[in-house]
Amino acid sequence: MEIISDPHDMQGRARQWRGQGLKVVLVPTMGFFHQGHVSLMEYGKTIGERLVVSLFVNPAQFGPQEDLGRYPRDLDRDARLARDAGVDCLYTPEPGGMYPPGYQTFVEVESLADGLCGASRPGHFRGVATVVLKLLNQVSPQVAVFGEKDYQQLMVVKQMVADLNVPTEIVGRPIVREPDGLAMSSRNTYLSPEERAAALCLYRALLAVRELVATGAKSREHILAAVRQLISATPGSRIDYVSLVDPATLQEVEAIQGEARLLLAVWINNTRLIDNTLLSESRLCCV
Ligand code: AMP
């Protein structure tokens, strides 16, 4: 496995692959790999001929009070996991290479990026859209793979690529969970054993809602009340947002008609966790 850190070298290698007619797949990450990242790599391996994984803790997507400085990092372990997953190139640019002195261009996606995590983390999706566009320009992949764990991010990136005519297909892949249901995340390493137990309230809330919906519940009021009740009963937890949205527009819906997405952000003491699930209107219906 090759490790490239210089954006120009990355572009050069990508140009060479394109010249050879190879199908290139990119998995963008911030590193500290877990099985969620590995599942994206394994999928990427099955659909392309060259697999690039980028590892970049992007300063532009962190707010001033956020965890950029303490975000977990372990390049040696990540390189081993990437190699084992069959990655051809681990791309590890430096902040100074991505945003050299004098840098001044950013990408803003409008309404999709406004609510949910965009409302709690101003500027976050501006940073995400910018770095993803830069990575797509550096690697020129035919396909880029993202996790549904960050569902709003996936939708923002799809919109950006469509709006700016970027010739890359964006593919979303399912959330990988710990055996007890907690969505895998590099930020789970921040949790103490007590907080780790409390963090399960997100998954429990999603499960409870899926059950409600399976028995015919549709209304936003009913669904959100169940989530709020379950989470507020968990010590140390505080809801940032809970939203029932149209899966394509991310606009709030009053009731599930066809499909909706339930999105959740919860603070467990000082750690902010997100999760989500697709909800399909139950066919079991009342007369
Ligand atoms: P991150 O390193 O957290 O920025 O994540 C890099 C990519 O991995 C993003 O596309 C995430 O959505 C995806 N990802 C993170 N956690 C998971 C998970 N538990 N299951 C599936 N994909 C994930």
mmCIF file of C-alpha atoms and ligand atoms in Angstrom:
data_model
loop_
_atom_site.group_PDB
_atom_site.id
_atom_site.type_symbol
_atom_site.label_atom_id
_atom_site.label_comp_id
_atom_site.label_asym_id
_atom_site.label_seq_id
_atom_site.Cartn_x
_atom_site.Cartn_y
_atom_site.Cartn_z
ATOM 1 C CA MET A 1 0.000 0.000 0.000
ATOM 2 C CA GLU A 2 1.306 3.394 -0.993
ATOM 3 C CA ILE A 3 1.056 6.378 1.389
ATOM 4 C CA ILE A 4 0.852 9.799 -0.289
ATOM 5 C CA SER A 5 0.741 13.087 1.626
ATOM 6 C CA ASP A 6 1.325 15.715 -1.025
ATOM 7 C CA PRO A 7 -1.795 16.827 -2.953
ATOM 8 C CA HIS A 8 0.208 17.250 -6.169
ATOM 9 C CA ASP A 9 1.639 13.734 -5.869
ATOM 10 C CA MET A 10 -1.899 12.427 -5.307
ATOM 11 C CA GLN A 11 -3.140 14.238 -8.387
ATOM 12 C CA GLY A 12 -0.223 12.860 -10.383
ATOM 13 C CA ARG A 13 -0.922 9.269 -9.313
ATOM 14 C CA ALA A 14 -4.645 9.716 -10.085
ATOM 15 C CA ARG A 15 -3.802 11.071 -13.542
ATOM 16 C CA GLN A 16 -1.616 8.042 -14.182
ATOM 17 C CA TRP A 17 -4.430 5.647 -13.181
ATOM 18 C CA ARG A 18 -6.902 7.494 -15.371
ATOM 19 C CA GLY A 19 -4.460 7.177 -18.264
ATOM 20 C CA GLN A 20 -4.441 3.419 -17.684
ATOM 21 C CA GLY A 21 -8.243 3.355 -17.778
ATOM 22 C CA LEU A 22 -8.531 2.170 -14.161
ATOM 23 C CA LYS A 23 -11.690 2.691 -12.099
ATOM 24 C CA VAL A 24 -10.758 4.661 -8.984
ATOM 25 C CA VAL A 25 -12.816 4.639 -5.764
ATOM 26 C CA LEU A 26 -12.345 7.081 -2.870
ATOM 27 C CA VAL A 27 -13.363 6.638 0.766
ATOM 28 C CA PRO A 28 -12.905 9.964 2.602
ATOM 29 C CA THR A 29 -12.280 9.670 6.369
ATOM 30 C CA MET A 30 -10.862 11.455 9.389
ATOM 31 C CA GLY A 31 -9.064 8.288 10.514
ATOM 32 C CA PHE A 32 -8.983 6.346 13.795
ATOM 33 C CA PHE A 33 -10.541 3.512 11.869
ATOM 34 C CA HIS A 34 -13.271 1.227 13.147
ATOM 35 C CA GLN A 35 -15.372 -1.407 11.435
ATOM 36 C CA GLY A 36 -17.641 1.303 9.962
ATOM 37 C CA HIS A 37 -14.695 2.708 7.993
ATOM 38 C CA VAL A 38 -13.496 -0.793 7.114
ATOM 39 C CA SER A 39 -16.944 -1.702 5.735
ATOM 40 C CA LEU A 40 -16.709 1.279 3.344
ATOM 41 C CA MET A 41 -13.210 0.172 2.277
ATOM 42 C CA GLU A 42 -14.338 -3.413 1.735
ATOM 43 C CA TYR A 43 -17.248 -2.207 -0.370
ATOM 44 C CA GLY A 44 -14.974 0.162 -2.320
ATOM 45 C CA LYS A 45 -12.658 -2.738 -3.060
ATOM 46 C CA THR A 46 -15.499 -4.678 -4.701
ATOM 47 C CA ILE A 47 -16.489 -1.899 -7.114
ATOM 48 C CA GLY A 48 -13.178 -0.453 -8.343
ATOM 49 C CA GLU A 49 -9.659 -1.222 -9.500
ATOM 50 C CA ARG A 50 -7.806 1.303 -7.338
ATOM 51 C CA LEU A 51 -8.996 2.131 -3.823
ATOM 52 C CA VAL A 52 -7.870 5.381 -2.196
ATOM 53 C CA VAL A 53 -8.703 6.145 1.432
ATOM 54 C CA SER A 54 -8.115 9.718 2.485
ATOM 55 C CA LEU A 55 -7.290 10.400 6.114
ATOM 56 C CA PHE A 56 -7.555 14.057 7.001
ATOM 57 C CA VAL A 57 -8.836 15.626 10.214
ATOM 58 C CA ASN A 58 -10.244 18.656 8.444
ATOM 59 C CA PRO A 59 -9.863 21.812 10.565
ATOM 60 C CA ALA A 60 -12.410 23.652 8.393
ATOM 61 C CA GLN A 61 -15.304 21.497 9.612
ATOM 62 C CA PHE A 62 -14.664 21.999 13.350
ATOM 63 C CA GLY A 63 -16.042 24.986 15.276
ATOM 64 C CA PRO A 64 -13.713 26.950 17.582
ATOM 65 C CA GLN A 65 -15.076 25.221 20.707
ATOM 66 C CA GLU A 66 -15.099 21.730 19.162
ATOM 67 C CA ASP A 67 -12.780 18.736 19.510
ATOM 68 C CA LEU A 68 -10.245 19.310 16.677
ATOM 69 C CA GLY A 69 -7.303 19.298 19.108
ATOM 70 C CA ARG A 70 -8.267 16.087 20.856
ATOM 71 C CA TYR A 71 -9.749 14.175 17.914
ATOM 72 C CA PRO A 72 -8.243 10.654 18.190
ATOM 73 C CA ARG A 73 -5.368 9.840 15.857
ATOM 74 C CA ASP A 74 -3.285 6.685 15.281
ATOM 75 C CA LEU A 75 -1.686 6.632 11.856
ATOM 76 C CA ASP A 76 0.251 3.371 12.338
ATOM 77 C CA ARG A 77 -2.822 1.425 13.351
ATOM 78 C CA ASP A 78 -4.889 3.051 10.583
ATOM 79 C CA ALA A 79 -2.239 2.158 7.990
ATOM 80 C CA ARG A 80 -2.315 -1.480 9.154
ATOM 81 C CA LEU A 81 -6.110 -1.668 8.990
ATOM 82 C CA ALA A 82 -6.173 -0.015 5.565
ATOM 83 C CA ARG A 83 -3.520 -2.389 4.238
ATOM 84 C CA ASP A 84 -5.463 -5.384 5.583
ATOM 85 C CA ALA A 85 -8.610 -4.092 3.866
ATOM 86 C CA GLY A 86 -6.776 -4.045 0.520
ATOM 87 C CA VAL A 87 -6.464 -0.262 0.189
ATOM 88 C CA ASP A 88 -4.075 0.689 -2.638
ATOM 89 C CA CYS A 89 -3.314 4.209 -1.477
ATOM 90 C CA LEU A 90 -3.697 5.919 1.899
ATOM 91 C CA TYR A 91 -3.837 9.646 1.214
ATOM 92 C CA THR A 92 -2.797 11.672 4.279
ATOM 93 C CA PRO A 93 -2.582 15.360 3.377
ATOM 94 C CA GLU A 94 -1.469 17.914 5.961
ATOM 95 C CA PRO A 95 -3.584 20.953 6.908
ATOM 96 C CA GLY A 96 -0.904 23.233 5.402
ATOM 97 C CA GLY A 97 -1.056 21.323 2.113
ATOM 98 C CA MET A 98 -4.858 21.495 1.942
ATOM 99 C CA TYR A 99 -5.181 25.097 3.142
ATOM 100 C CA PRO A 100 -1.879 26.843 2.319
ATOM 101 C CA PRO A 101 -1.357 30.469 3.366
ATOM 102 C CA GLY A 102 -3.629 32.706 1.313
ATOM 103 C CA TYR A 103 -6.306 30.011 0.905
ATOM 104 C CA GLN A 104 -9.719 31.663 0.392
ATOM 105 C CA THR A 105 -12.245 29.454 -1.413
ATOM 106 C CA PHE A 106 -15.129 27.615 0.293
ATOM 107 C CA VAL A 107 -18.198 25.727 -0.892
ATOM 108 C CA GLU A 108 -21.631 26.387 0.610
ATOM 109 C CA VAL A 109 -24.582 24.079 0.064
ATOM 110 C CA GLU A 110 -27.749 25.944 1.027
ATOM 111 C CA SER A 111 -30.946 24.520 2.528
ATOM 112 C CA LEU A 112 -29.842 20.886 3.009
ATOM 113 C CA ALA A 113 -26.996 22.121 5.206
ATOM 114 C CA ASP A 114 -29.015 24.618 7.246
ATOM 115 C CA GLY A 115 -30.885 22.499 9.807
ATOM 116 C CA LEU A 116 -29.992 19.541 12.029
ATOM 117 C CA CYS A 117 -26.186 19.330 12.472
ATOM 118 C CA GLY A 118 -25.852 22.498 10.381
ATOM 119 C CA ALA A 119 -27.867 24.438 12.963
ATOM 120 C CA SER A 120 -25.892 23.067 15.930
ATOM 121 C CA ARG A 121 -22.521 23.318 14.192
ATOM 122 C CA PRO A 122 -22.413 26.564 12.162
ATOM 123 C CA GLY A 123 -19.912 26.324 9.315
ATOM 124 C CA HIS A 124 -19.548 22.556 9.653
ATOM 125 C CA PHE A 125 -20.974 21.636 6.244
ATOM 126 C CA ARG A 126 -19.133 24.513 4.562
ATOM 127 C CA GLY A 127 -15.951 22.815 5.786
ATOM 128 C CA VAL A 128 -17.182 19.365 4.762
ATOM 129 C CA ALA A 129 -18.302 20.415 1.264
ATOM 130 C CA THR A 130 -15.035 22.270 0.696
ATOM 131 C CA VAL A 131 -12.762 19.432 1.741
ATOM 132 C CA VAL A 132 -14.785 16.816 -0.133
ATOM 133 C CA LEU A 133 -14.666 18.858 -3.347
ATOM 134 C CA LYS A 134 -10.892 19.291 -2.910
ATOM 135 C CA LEU A 135 -10.454 15.534 -2.327
ATOM 136 C CA LEU A 136 -12.584 14.731 -5.387
ATOM 137 C CA ASN A 137 -10.437 17.093 -7.466
ATOM 138 C CA GLN A 138 -7.230 15.562 -6.123
ATOM 139 C CA VAL A 139 -8.220 11.902 -6.519
ATOM 140 C CA SER A 140 -10.688 12.138 -9.468
ATOM 141 C CA PRO A 141 -12.534 8.994 -8.417
ATOM 142 C CA GLN A 142 -15.389 7.545 -10.470
ATOM 143 C CA VAL A 143 -17.094 6.656 -7.168
ATOM 144 C CA ALA A 144 -16.806 8.060 -3.621
ATOM 145 C CA VAL A 145 -18.267 6.071 -0.729
ATOM 146 C CA PHE A 146 -19.807 7.609 2.414
ATOM 147 C CA GLY A 147 -21.593 6.159 5.451
ATOM 148 C CA GLU A 148 -25.270 6.752 6.226
ATOM 149 C CA LYS A 149 -24.153 7.278 9.825
ATOM 150 C CA ASP A 150 -23.586 10.899 8.758
ATOM 151 C CA TYR A 151 -26.804 11.028 6.778
ATOM 152 C CA GLN A 152 -26.989 14.811 6.376
ATOM 153 C CA GLN A 153 -23.352 14.868 5.227
ATOM 154 C CA LEU A 154 -24.150 12.236 2.586
ATOM 155 C CA MET A 155 -27.077 14.311 1.295
ATOM 156 C CA VAL A 156 -25.045 17.547 1.310
ATOM 157 C CA VAL A 157 -22.237 15.881 -0.664
ATOM 158 C CA LYS A 158 -24.694 14.387 -3.182
ATOM 159 C CA GLN A 159 -26.241 17.826 -3.698
ATOM 160 C CA MET A 160 -22.859 19.532 -4.118
ATOM 161 C CA VAL A 161 -21.690 16.969 -6.675
ATOM 162 C CA ALA A 162 -24.932 17.340 -8.648
ATOM 163 C CA ASP A 163 -24.935 21.162 -8.480
ATOM 164 C CA LEU A 164 -21.271 21.555 -9.453
ATOM 165 C CA ASN A 165 -21.268 18.847 -12.166
ATOM 166 C CA VAL A 166 -18.576 16.804 -10.447
ATOM 167 C CA PRO A 167 -18.145 13.561 -12.437
ATOM 168 C CA THR A 168 -18.155 11.295 -9.372
ATOM 169 C CA GLU A 169 -20.935 8.977 -8.250
ATOM 170 C CA ILE A 170 -21.668 9.302 -4.518
ATOM 171 C CA VAL A 171 -22.697 6.056 -2.826
ATOM 172 C CA GLY A 172 -24.131 5.744 0.709
ATOM 173 C CA ARG A 173 -23.577 2.604 2.775
ATOM 174 C CA PRO A 174 -25.387 1.301 5.896
ATOM 175 C CA ILE A 175 -24.472 2.153 9.488
ATOM 176 C CA VAL A 176 -22.202 -0.388 11.191
ATOM 177 C CA ARG A 177 -23.014 -0.910 14.864
ATOM 178 C CA GLU A 178 -21.354 -2.412 17.924
ATOM 179 C CA PRO A 179 -22.902 -5.753 19.019
ATOM 180 C CA ASP A 180 -25.189 -3.891 21.450
ATOM 181 C CA GLY A 181 -26.349 -1.452 18.762
ATOM 182 C CA LEU A 182 -24.265 1.686 19.387
ATOM 183 C CA ALA A 183 -23.310 3.187 16.027
ATOM 184 C CA MET A 184 -19.540 2.926 15.601
ATOM 185 C CA SER A 185 -17.769 6.277 15.759
ATOM 186 C CA SER A 186 -14.225 7.475 16.380
ATOM 187 C CA ARG A 187 -15.754 9.717 19.050
ATOM 188 C CA ASN A 188 -16.983 6.710 21.070
ATOM 189 C CA THR A 189 -13.414 6.583 22.474
ATOM 190 C CA TYR A 190 -14.268 9.739 24.471
ATOM 191 C CA LEU A 191 -16.858 7.825 26.531
ATOM 192 C CA SER A 192 -16.209 6.552 30.071
ATOM 193 C CA PRO A 193 -17.755 3.122 30.873
ATOM 194 C CA GLU A 194 -20.800 4.852 32.429
ATOM 195 C CA GLU A 195 -21.171 7.156 29.431
ATOM 196 C CA ARG A 196 -20.747 4.209 27.062
ATOM 197 C CA ALA A 197 -23.745 2.557 28.776
ATOM 198 C CA ALA A 198 -25.765 5.798 28.589
ATOM 199 C CA ALA A 199 -24.883 6.195 24.883
ATOM 200 C CA LEU A 200 -27.055 3.196 24.109
ATOM 201 C CA CYS A 201 -30.103 5.449 24.571
ATOM 202 C CA LEU A 202 -29.734 6.632 20.964
ATOM 203 C CA TYR A 203 -30.084 3.148 19.521
ATOM 204 C CA ARG A 204 -32.798 2.246 22.022
ATOM 205 C CA ALA A 205 -34.755 5.290 20.918
ATOM 206 C CA LEU A 206 -34.426 4.311 17.249
ATOM 207 C CA LEU A 207 -35.545 0.761 18.043
ATOM 208 C CA ALA A 208 -38.504 1.995 20.091
ATOM 209 C CA VAL A 209 -39.604 4.226 17.229
ATOM 210 C CA ARG A 210 -39.233 1.445 14.674
ATOM 211 C CA GLU A 211 -41.510 -0.659 16.861
ATOM 212 C CA LEU A 212 -44.050 2.148 17.221
ATOM 213 C CA VAL A 213 -44.084 2.652 13.479
ATOM 214 C CA ALA A 214 -44.456 -1.089 12.848
ATOM 215 C CA THR A 215 -47.622 -1.000 14.933
ATOM 216 C CA GLY A 216 -49.094 1.866 12.919
ATOM 217 C CA ALA A 217 -47.773 5.097 14.524
ATOM 218 C CA LYS A 218 -47.169 7.816 11.939
ATOM 219 C CA SER A 219 -47.416 11.201 13.554
ATOM 220 C CA ARG A 220 -44.382 13.294 14.250
ATOM 221 C CA GLU A 221 -45.756 14.312 17.633
ATOM 222 C CA HIS A 222 -46.168 10.712 18.750
ATOM 223 C CA ILE A 223 -42.758 9.619 17.475
ATOM 224 C CA LEU A 224 -40.754 12.566 18.821
ATOM 225 C CA ALA A 225 -42.454 12.334 22.221
ATOM 226 C CA ALA A 226 -41.373 8.697 22.528
ATOM 227 C CA VAL A 227 -37.764 9.585 21.679
ATOM 228 C CA ARG A 228 -37.668 12.530 24.085
ATOM 229 C CA GLN A 229 -39.088 10.461 26.907
ATOM 230 C CA LEU A 230 -36.605 7.634 26.428
ATOM 231 C CA ILE A 231 -33.572 9.895 26.171
ATOM 232 C CA SER A 232 -34.491 12.222 29.001
ATOM 233 C CA ALA A 233 -34.764 9.172 31.274
ATOM 234 C CA THR A 234 -31.053 8.446 30.661
ATOM 235 C CA PRO A 235 -28.747 10.164 33.193
ATOM 236 C CA GLY A 236 -26.050 12.353 31.620
ATOM 237 C CA SER A 237 -27.875 12.672 28.293
ATOM 238 C CA ARG A 238 -29.209 15.822 26.652
ATOM 239 C CA ILE A 239 -30.934 16.026 23.288
ATOM 240 C CA ASP A 240 -29.326 18.376 20.780
ATOM 241 C CA TYR A 241 -32.003 17.637 18.184
ATOM 242 C CA VAL A 242 -34.451 14.948 17.232
ATOM 243 C CA SER A 243 -36.043 15.303 13.797
ATOM 244 C CA LEU A 244 -38.387 13.405 11.554
ATOM 245 C CA VAL A 245 -37.577 14.437 7.998
ATOM 246 C CA ASP A 246 -38.185 13.720 4.363
ATOM 247 C CA PRO A 247 -35.228 11.478 3.407
ATOM 248 C CA ALA A 248 -34.460 13.482 0.245
ATOM 249 C CA THR A 249 -35.017 17.118 1.267
ATOM 250 C CA LEU A 250 -34.345 16.808 5.026
ATOM 251 C CA GLN A 251 -37.396 19.016 5.579
ATOM 252 C CA GLU A 252 -39.399 18.215 8.700
ATOM 253 C CA VAL A 253 -42.544 16.135 8.084
ATOM 254 C CA GLU A 254 -45.716 16.084 10.176
ATOM 255 C CA ALA A 255 -46.266 12.364 9.619
ATOM 256 C CA ILE A 256 -44.651 9.408 7.898
ATOM 257 C CA GLN A 257 -46.036 9.088 4.408
ATOM 258 C CA GLY A 258 -44.147 6.421 2.535
ATOM 259 C CA GLU A 259 -40.695 6.897 4.069
ATOM 260 C CA ALA A 260 -39.132 9.268 6.577
ATOM 261 C CA ARG A 261 -35.792 9.470 8.327
ATOM 262 C CA LEU A 262 -35.457 9.926 12.064
ATOM 263 C CA LEU A 263 -32.255 11.810 12.901
ATOM 264 C CA LEU A 264 -30.882 12.204 16.367
ATOM 265 C CA ALA A 265 -28.023 14.140 18.007
ATOM 266 C CA VAL A 266 -27.523 13.648 21.733
ATOM 267 C CA TRP A 267 -24.921 14.915 24.167
ATOM 268 C CA ILE A 268 -23.655 12.293 26.594
ATOM 269 C CA ASN A 269 -22.033 14.703 29.059
ATOM 270 C CA ASN A 270 -19.403 16.372 26.825
ATOM 271 C CA THR A 271 -19.574 13.998 23.874
ATOM 272 C CA ARG A 272 -22.001 14.641 21.044
ATOM 273 C CA LEU A 273 -23.238 11.501 19.272
ATOM 274 C CA ILE A 274 -25.454 11.161 16.193
ATOM 275 C CA ASP A 275 -27.525 8.319 14.795
ATOM 276 C CA ASN A 276 -30.431 7.841 12.419
ATOM 277 C CA THR A 277 -32.741 5.313 10.869
ATOM 278 C CA LEU A 278 -35.082 4.985 7.920
ATOM 279 C CA LEU A 279 -38.753 4.572 8.843
ATOM 280 C CA SER A 280 -41.271 3.105 6.405
ATOM 281 C CA GLU A 281 -44.964 3.655 6.827
ATOM 282 C CA SER A 282 -46.555 0.525 8.222
ATOM 283 C CA ARG A 283 -48.965 -1.208 5.890
ATOM 284 C CA LEU A 284 -50.696 -2.582 8.971
ATOM 285 C CA CYS A 285 -53.347 0.031 8.901
ATOM 286 C CA CYS A 286 -56.372 1.016 10.738
ATOM 287 C CA VAL A 287 -59.789 0.995 9.109
HETATM 288 P P1 AMP B 1 -15.285 9.926 9.790
HETATM 289 O O1 AMP B 1 -13.900 9.378 9.822
HETATM 290 O O2 AMP B 1 -16.015 9.808 11.099
HETATM 291 O O3 AMP B 1 -15.365 11.303 9.174
HETATM 292 O O4 AMP B 1 -16.090 8.989 8.806
HETATM 293 C C1 AMP B 1 -15.626 8.697 7.521
HETATM 294 C C2 AMP B 1 -16.717 7.995 6.740
HETATM 295 O O5 AMP B 1 -17.076 6.806 7.446
HETATM 296 C C3 AMP B 1 -17.995 8.843 6.620
HETATM 297 O O6 AMP B 1 -18.555 8.631 5.324
HETATM 298 C C4 AMP B 1 -18.870 8.273 7.688
HETATM 299 O O7 AMP B 1 -20.248 8.419 7.447
HETATM 300 C C5 AMP B 1 -18.470 6.811 7.656
HETATM 301 N N1 AMP B 1 -18.794 6.154 8.923
HETATM 302 C C6 AMP B 1 -18.459 6.578 10.168
HETATM 303 N N2 AMP B 1 -18.995 5.749 11.103
HETATM 304 C C7 AMP B 1 -19.685 4.805 10.424
HETATM 305 C C8 AMP B 1 -20.468 3.676 10.807
HETATM 306 N N3 AMP B 1 -20.657 3.349 12.082
HETATM 307 N N4 AMP B 1 -21.023 2.922 9.840
HETATM 308 C C9 AMP B 1 -20.863 3.243 8.525
HETATM 309 N N5 AMP B 1 -20.133 4.288 8.101
HETATM 310 C C10 AMP B 1 -19.556 5.064 9.021
#
